[in-house]
XYZ file of C-alpha atoms in Angstrom:
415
model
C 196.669 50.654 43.230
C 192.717 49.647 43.916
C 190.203 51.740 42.044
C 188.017 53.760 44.028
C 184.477 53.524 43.513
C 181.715 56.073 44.923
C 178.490 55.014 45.725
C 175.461 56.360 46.869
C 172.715 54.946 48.302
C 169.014 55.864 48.602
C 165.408 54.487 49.529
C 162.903 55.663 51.616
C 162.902 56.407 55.489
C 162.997 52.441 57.308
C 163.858 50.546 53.791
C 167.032 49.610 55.504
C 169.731 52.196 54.305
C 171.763 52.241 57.535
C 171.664 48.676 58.274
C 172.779 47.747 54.461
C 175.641 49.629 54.844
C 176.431 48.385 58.562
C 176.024 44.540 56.907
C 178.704 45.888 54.144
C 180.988 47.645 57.091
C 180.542 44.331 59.163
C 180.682 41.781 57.212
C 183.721 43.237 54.899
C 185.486 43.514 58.383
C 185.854 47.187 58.026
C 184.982 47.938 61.454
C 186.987 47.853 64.624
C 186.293 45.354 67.536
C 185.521 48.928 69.909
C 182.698 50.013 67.140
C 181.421 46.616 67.090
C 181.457 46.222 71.578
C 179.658 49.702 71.564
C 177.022 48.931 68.953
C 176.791 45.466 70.303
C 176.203 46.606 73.908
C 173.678 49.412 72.725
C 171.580 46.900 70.662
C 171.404 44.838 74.139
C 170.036 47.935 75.989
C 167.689 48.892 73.216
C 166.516 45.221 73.803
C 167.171 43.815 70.499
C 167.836 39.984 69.819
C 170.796 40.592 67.619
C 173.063 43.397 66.842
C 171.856 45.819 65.638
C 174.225 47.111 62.399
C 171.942 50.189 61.399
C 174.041 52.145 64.675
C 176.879 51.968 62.928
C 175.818 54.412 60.608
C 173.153 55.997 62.799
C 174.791 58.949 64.442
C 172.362 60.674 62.102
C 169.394 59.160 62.748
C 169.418 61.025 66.689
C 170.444 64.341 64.664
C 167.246 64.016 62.716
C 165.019 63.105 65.580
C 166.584 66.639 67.382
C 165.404 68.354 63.958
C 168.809 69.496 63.476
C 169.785 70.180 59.253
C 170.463 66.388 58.008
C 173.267 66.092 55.633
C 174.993 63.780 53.938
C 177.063 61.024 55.841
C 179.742 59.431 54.277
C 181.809 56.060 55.352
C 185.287 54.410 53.695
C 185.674 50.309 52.960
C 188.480 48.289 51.223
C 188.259 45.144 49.748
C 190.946 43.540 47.962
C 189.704 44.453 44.454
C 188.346 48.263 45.598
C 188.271 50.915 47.779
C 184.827 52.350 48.415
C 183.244 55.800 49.511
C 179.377 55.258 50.660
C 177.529 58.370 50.340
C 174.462 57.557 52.701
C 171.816 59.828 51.577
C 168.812 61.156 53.205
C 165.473 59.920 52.553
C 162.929 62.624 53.310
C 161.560 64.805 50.277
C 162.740 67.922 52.297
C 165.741 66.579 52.062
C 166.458 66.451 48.221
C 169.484 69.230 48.355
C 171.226 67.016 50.459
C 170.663 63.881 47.902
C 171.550 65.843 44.694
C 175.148 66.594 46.872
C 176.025 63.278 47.812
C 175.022 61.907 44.860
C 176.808 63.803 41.817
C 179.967 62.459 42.066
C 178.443 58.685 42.571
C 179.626 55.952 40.026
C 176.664 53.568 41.541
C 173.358 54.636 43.160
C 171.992 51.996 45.212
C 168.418 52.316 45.827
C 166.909 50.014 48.369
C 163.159 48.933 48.340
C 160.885 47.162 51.104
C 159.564 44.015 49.252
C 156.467 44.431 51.249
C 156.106 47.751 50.241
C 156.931 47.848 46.512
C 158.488 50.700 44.520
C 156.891 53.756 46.529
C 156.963 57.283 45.586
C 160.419 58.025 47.580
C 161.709 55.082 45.064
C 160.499 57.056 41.860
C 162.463 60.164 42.799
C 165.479 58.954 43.950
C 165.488 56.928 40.515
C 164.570 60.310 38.622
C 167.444 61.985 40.559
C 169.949 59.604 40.228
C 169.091 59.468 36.311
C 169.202 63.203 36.048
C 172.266 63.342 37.596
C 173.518 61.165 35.463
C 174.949 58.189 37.594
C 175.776 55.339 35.256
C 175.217 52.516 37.640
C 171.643 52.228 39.536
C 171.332 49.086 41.400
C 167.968 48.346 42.824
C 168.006 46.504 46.356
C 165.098 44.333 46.956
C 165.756 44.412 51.121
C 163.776 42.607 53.539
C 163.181 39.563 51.576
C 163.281 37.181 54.675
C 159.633 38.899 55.537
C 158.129 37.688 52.102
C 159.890 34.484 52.875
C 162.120 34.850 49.763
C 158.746 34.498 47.169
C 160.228 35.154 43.757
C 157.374 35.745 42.627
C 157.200 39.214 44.447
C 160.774 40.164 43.752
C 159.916 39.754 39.807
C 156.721 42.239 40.751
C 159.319 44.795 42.187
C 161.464 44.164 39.206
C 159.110 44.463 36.435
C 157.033 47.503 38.202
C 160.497 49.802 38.479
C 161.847 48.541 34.791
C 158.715 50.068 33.772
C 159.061 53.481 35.514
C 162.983 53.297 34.290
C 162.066 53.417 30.734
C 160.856 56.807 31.289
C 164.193 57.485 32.868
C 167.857 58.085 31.144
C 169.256 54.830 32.553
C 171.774 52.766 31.191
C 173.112 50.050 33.626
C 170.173 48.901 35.615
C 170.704 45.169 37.745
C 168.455 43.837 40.584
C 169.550 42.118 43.517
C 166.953 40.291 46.211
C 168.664 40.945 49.821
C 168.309 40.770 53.443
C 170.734 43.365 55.030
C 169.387 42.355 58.600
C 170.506 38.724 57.618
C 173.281 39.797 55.858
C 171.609 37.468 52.784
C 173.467 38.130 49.202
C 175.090 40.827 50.548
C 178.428 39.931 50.439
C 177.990 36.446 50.142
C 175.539 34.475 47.864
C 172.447 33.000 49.715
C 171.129 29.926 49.885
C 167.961 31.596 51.140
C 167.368 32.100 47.224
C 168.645 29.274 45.082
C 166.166 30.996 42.216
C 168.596 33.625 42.241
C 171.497 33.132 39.360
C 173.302 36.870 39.968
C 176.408 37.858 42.209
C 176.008 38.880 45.544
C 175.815 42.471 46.277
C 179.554 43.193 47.106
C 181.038 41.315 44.520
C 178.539 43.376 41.689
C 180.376 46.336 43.275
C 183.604 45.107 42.710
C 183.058 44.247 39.501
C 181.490 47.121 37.684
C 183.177 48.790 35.150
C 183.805 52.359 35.983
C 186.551 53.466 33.579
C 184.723 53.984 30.644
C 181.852 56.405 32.425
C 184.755 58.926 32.380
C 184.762 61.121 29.432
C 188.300 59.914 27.791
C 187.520 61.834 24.676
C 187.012 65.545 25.235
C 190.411 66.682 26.723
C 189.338 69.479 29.161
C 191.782 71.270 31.399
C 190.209 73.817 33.867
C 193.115 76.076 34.888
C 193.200 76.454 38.658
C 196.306 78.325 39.344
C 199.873 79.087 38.009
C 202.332 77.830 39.856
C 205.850 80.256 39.645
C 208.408 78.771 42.152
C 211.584 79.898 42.385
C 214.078 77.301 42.038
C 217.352 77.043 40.671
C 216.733 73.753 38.620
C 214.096 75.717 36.780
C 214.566 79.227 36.932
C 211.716 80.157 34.663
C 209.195 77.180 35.614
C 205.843 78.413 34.497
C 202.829 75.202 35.136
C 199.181 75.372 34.726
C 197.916 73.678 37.664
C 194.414 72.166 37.774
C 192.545 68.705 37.670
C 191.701 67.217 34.471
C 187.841 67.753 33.620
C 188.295 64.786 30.394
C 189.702 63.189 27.535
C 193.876 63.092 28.657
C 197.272 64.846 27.859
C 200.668 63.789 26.787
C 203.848 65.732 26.369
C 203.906 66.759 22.803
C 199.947 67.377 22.494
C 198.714 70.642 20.120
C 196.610 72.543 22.662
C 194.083 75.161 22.527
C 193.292 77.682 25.724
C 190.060 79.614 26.042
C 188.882 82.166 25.971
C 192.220 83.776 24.191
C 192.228 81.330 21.405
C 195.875 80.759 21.242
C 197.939 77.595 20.247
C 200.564 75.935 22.224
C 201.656 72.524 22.585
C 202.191 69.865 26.197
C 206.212 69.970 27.096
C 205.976 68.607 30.464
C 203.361 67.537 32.469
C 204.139 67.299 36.370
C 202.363 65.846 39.479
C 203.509 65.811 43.091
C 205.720 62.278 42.824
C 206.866 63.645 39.357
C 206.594 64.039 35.858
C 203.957 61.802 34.031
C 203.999 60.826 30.512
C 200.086 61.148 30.616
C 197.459 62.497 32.734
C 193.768 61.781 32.119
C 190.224 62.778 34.492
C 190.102 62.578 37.572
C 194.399 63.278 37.990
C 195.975 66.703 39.299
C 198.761 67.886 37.538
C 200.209 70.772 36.246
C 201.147 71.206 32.675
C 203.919 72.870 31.074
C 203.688 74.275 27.552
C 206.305 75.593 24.729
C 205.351 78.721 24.770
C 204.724 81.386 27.525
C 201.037 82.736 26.728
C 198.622 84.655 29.174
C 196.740 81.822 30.802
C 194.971 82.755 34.292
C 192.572 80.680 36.333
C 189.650 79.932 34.922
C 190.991 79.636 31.224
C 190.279 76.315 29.583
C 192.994 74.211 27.679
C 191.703 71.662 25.463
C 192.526 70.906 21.266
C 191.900 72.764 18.719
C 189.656 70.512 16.904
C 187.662 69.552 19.952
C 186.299 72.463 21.886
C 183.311 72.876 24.568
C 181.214 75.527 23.642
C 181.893 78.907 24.725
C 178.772 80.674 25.726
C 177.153 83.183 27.749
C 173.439 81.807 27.487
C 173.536 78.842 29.624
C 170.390 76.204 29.720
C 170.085 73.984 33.015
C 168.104 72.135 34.996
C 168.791 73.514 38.630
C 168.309 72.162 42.071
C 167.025 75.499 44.182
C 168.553 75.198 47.634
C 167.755 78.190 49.410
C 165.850 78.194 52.421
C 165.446 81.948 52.746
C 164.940 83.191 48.863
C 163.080 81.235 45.671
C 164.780 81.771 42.238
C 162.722 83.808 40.318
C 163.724 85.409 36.797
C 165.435 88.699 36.731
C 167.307 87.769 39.959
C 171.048 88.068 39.453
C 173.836 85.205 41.155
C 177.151 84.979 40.969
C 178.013 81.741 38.951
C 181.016 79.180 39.888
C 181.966 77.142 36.589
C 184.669 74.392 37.218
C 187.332 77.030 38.152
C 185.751 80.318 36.351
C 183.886 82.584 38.617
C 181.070 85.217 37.021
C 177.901 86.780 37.752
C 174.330 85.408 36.445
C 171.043 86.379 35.786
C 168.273 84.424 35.476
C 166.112 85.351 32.102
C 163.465 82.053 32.616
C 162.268 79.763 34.582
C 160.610 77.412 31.831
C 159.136 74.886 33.713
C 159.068 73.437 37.494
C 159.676 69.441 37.589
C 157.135 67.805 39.985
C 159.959 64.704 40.822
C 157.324 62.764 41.980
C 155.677 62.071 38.604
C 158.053 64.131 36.064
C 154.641 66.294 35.549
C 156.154 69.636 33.974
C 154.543 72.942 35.252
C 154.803 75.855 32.726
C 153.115 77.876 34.815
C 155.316 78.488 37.820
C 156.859 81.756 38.661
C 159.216 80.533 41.195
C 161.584 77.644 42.860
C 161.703 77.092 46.280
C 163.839 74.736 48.916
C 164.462 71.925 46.901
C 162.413 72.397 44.067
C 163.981 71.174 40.123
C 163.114 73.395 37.218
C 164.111 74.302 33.745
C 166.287 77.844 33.492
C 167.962 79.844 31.226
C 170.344 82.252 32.516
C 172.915 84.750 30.940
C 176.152 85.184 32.305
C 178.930 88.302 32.213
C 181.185 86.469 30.941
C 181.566 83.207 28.395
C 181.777 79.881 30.117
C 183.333 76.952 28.260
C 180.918 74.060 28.908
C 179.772 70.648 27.455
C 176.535 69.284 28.319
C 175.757 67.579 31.564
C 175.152 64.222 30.174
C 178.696 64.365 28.708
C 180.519 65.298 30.737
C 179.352 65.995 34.762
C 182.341 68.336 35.752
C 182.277 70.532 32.697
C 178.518 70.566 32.755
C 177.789 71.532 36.003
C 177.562 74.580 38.125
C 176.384 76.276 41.581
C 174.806 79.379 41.636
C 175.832 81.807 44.901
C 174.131 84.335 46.434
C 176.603 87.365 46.843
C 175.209 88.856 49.728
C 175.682 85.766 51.842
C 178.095 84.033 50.145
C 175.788 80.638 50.640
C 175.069 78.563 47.992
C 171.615 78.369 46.602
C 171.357 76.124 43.706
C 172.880 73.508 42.193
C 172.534 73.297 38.158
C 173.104 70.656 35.512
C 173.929 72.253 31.846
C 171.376 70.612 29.180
């Protein structure tokens, strides 16, 4: 079975986004001979000398021009080695909702950069967001490189400017890569456009990074979802704890611990849809049996005894306000979705509002508004069982809901 690897990419409006990803669609032959006629034939109306790959991608690019809401689109690619999910991001600052939600599952952020242009200011915050989000893998694009005719000189600029602004920035697998997307130049195959280059092409850095160990394989966390009770004859009294595995893994014959009740109980069985398993580790679905019949209901927590995620109604965050119609502000109560435990919030403090632009902290604001990042503390009803964000995204994260609309107005990573 081929791994599956998320990506997401990012860069300001025009750095060449769309047409990146059509050169990885195209030249990956992931596209069908139809797709390619059409886009073919509409780059010959548009009057372009060559096809023009950017429309494979670019049923958004008409939604934005009718000012309808942009969101993000996502395409599918195999390759031998890997299957791949391409989160295509938005570029625009008003935008920044949509870019935190395509980007927090990512394994790899791509973030593409004119080399005439340099790193910009849209290149600073989609760094800072993929950092706070806490992808492992950033992978800065130097696109366009034909129009600087290949000077390594100014690729080594790009690269030394954005190592510098990464320093500032909780980063821990950073690689460059000099392309032309139009030209299809070290994207998936190695160019001879830059013989100064010594790294892999673009596609075969993709297929090669190690994903695995970004999961947390330590902390065994096991949101319960929902208990299954069939009726069957084979197992008359079949009790499972159904759910996905939040970290760490489970085997048949584990000591378990399940929150918030504080009771003991070890693995029997653990079942998936093609069967039992003898192990079942993040991201799997399963459900798992234990020995003894306690009161577990969704939104209980089974982990070990001697490893536990805190259990805590006074929750710090940095949160992503998403709300066109309302800012947060404190004393304004939510209701709070936790992997699967549902509560109600209030906010007690907005600390400080994050200028993402140039990580300037403002103590002073009162308020966050559409797509604004601050520091909050909130208080919940009832105890969540969380890690931090930075260990562990799914246990660490959270939306916040407004329960007179049901909507979903922010978006908040657990410090």
């Amino acid at each position: 079975m081929s791994e599956l690897l998320r990506l997401a990419t990012a860069g300001s409006v025009d750095d060449g986004k769309s047409t990146l990803i059509g050169r990885l669609l195209y030249d990956s032959k992931a596209i069908f001979e139809d797709q390619l006629e059409a886009v073919e034939a509409t780059s010959a109306r548009m009057g372009a000398e060559y096809t023009n790959l950017a429309l494979l991608t670019d049923g958004l690019r008409a939604e934005r021009e009718q000012g309808i809401t942009i969101d993000v689109a996502y395409r599918y690619f195999a390759t031998p080695r890997r299957k791949f999910i391409i989160a295509d991001t938005p570029g625009h600052i008003q935008y920044t909702r949509n870019m935190v939600t395509g980007a927090s599952t990512a394994d790899v952020a791509l973030i593409l950069v004119d080399a005439r242009n340099g790193i910009v200011e849209q290149s600073r915050r989609h760094a800072f967001l993929s950092s706070l989000l806490q992808i492992p893998h950033l992978v800065l694009c130097v696109n366009k490189m034909d129009l600087v005719d290949w000077s390594q000189e100014r690729f080594q600029e790009i690269v030394d400017e954005f190592r510098d602004f990464a320093a500032k920035l909780d980063v821990s697998d950073l690689t460059f890569v000099p392309i032309s997307a139009l030209h299809g130049d070290n994207v998936v195959t190695r160019s001879d456009a830059s013989p100064w280059y010594e790294g892999a092409s673009l596609l075969h850095m993709l297929e090669q990074v190690h994903i695995a160990s970004d999961r947390n394989l330590i902390d065994a966390r096991f949101p319960v979802q929902y208990v299954l009770r069939p009726y069957s004859a084979d197992y008359p009294d079949y009790r499972g704890y159904a759910g996905t595995v939040a970290g760490g893994s489970f085997r048949p014959g584990d000591e378990v611990l399940v929150l918030p009740s504080g009771f003991t109980s070890r693995v029997m069985a653990i079942d998936t849809a093609d069967g039992p398993v003898e192990e079942a580790y993040a991201p799997m679905s399963v459900s798992i049996r234990l020995t003894d019949d306690i009161d577990i209901s969704r939104g209980d927590m089974i982990c070990r005894p001697g490893n536990q995620p805190s259990v805590t109604q006074d929750v710090e965050a940095m949160v992503c306000w998403m709300s066109e119609t309302a800012a947060l502000s404190p004393r304004t109560k939510y209701g709070i979705k936790h992997t699967t435990r549902s509560a109600r919030a209030m906010v007690k403090d907005l600390q400080y509002r994050l200028d993402v632009n140039t990580l300037h902290r403002d103590e002073t604001a009162t308020e966050l508004g559409l797509n604004e990042i601050g520091r909050v503390s909130l208080r919940t009803t009832v105890p969540l069982f969380a890690d931090e964000y930075r260990r562990n995204r799914t246990t660490g994260s959270f939306i916040l809901i407004d329960e007179g609309t049901n909507a979903t107005v922010g978006a908040g990573m657990i410090l």
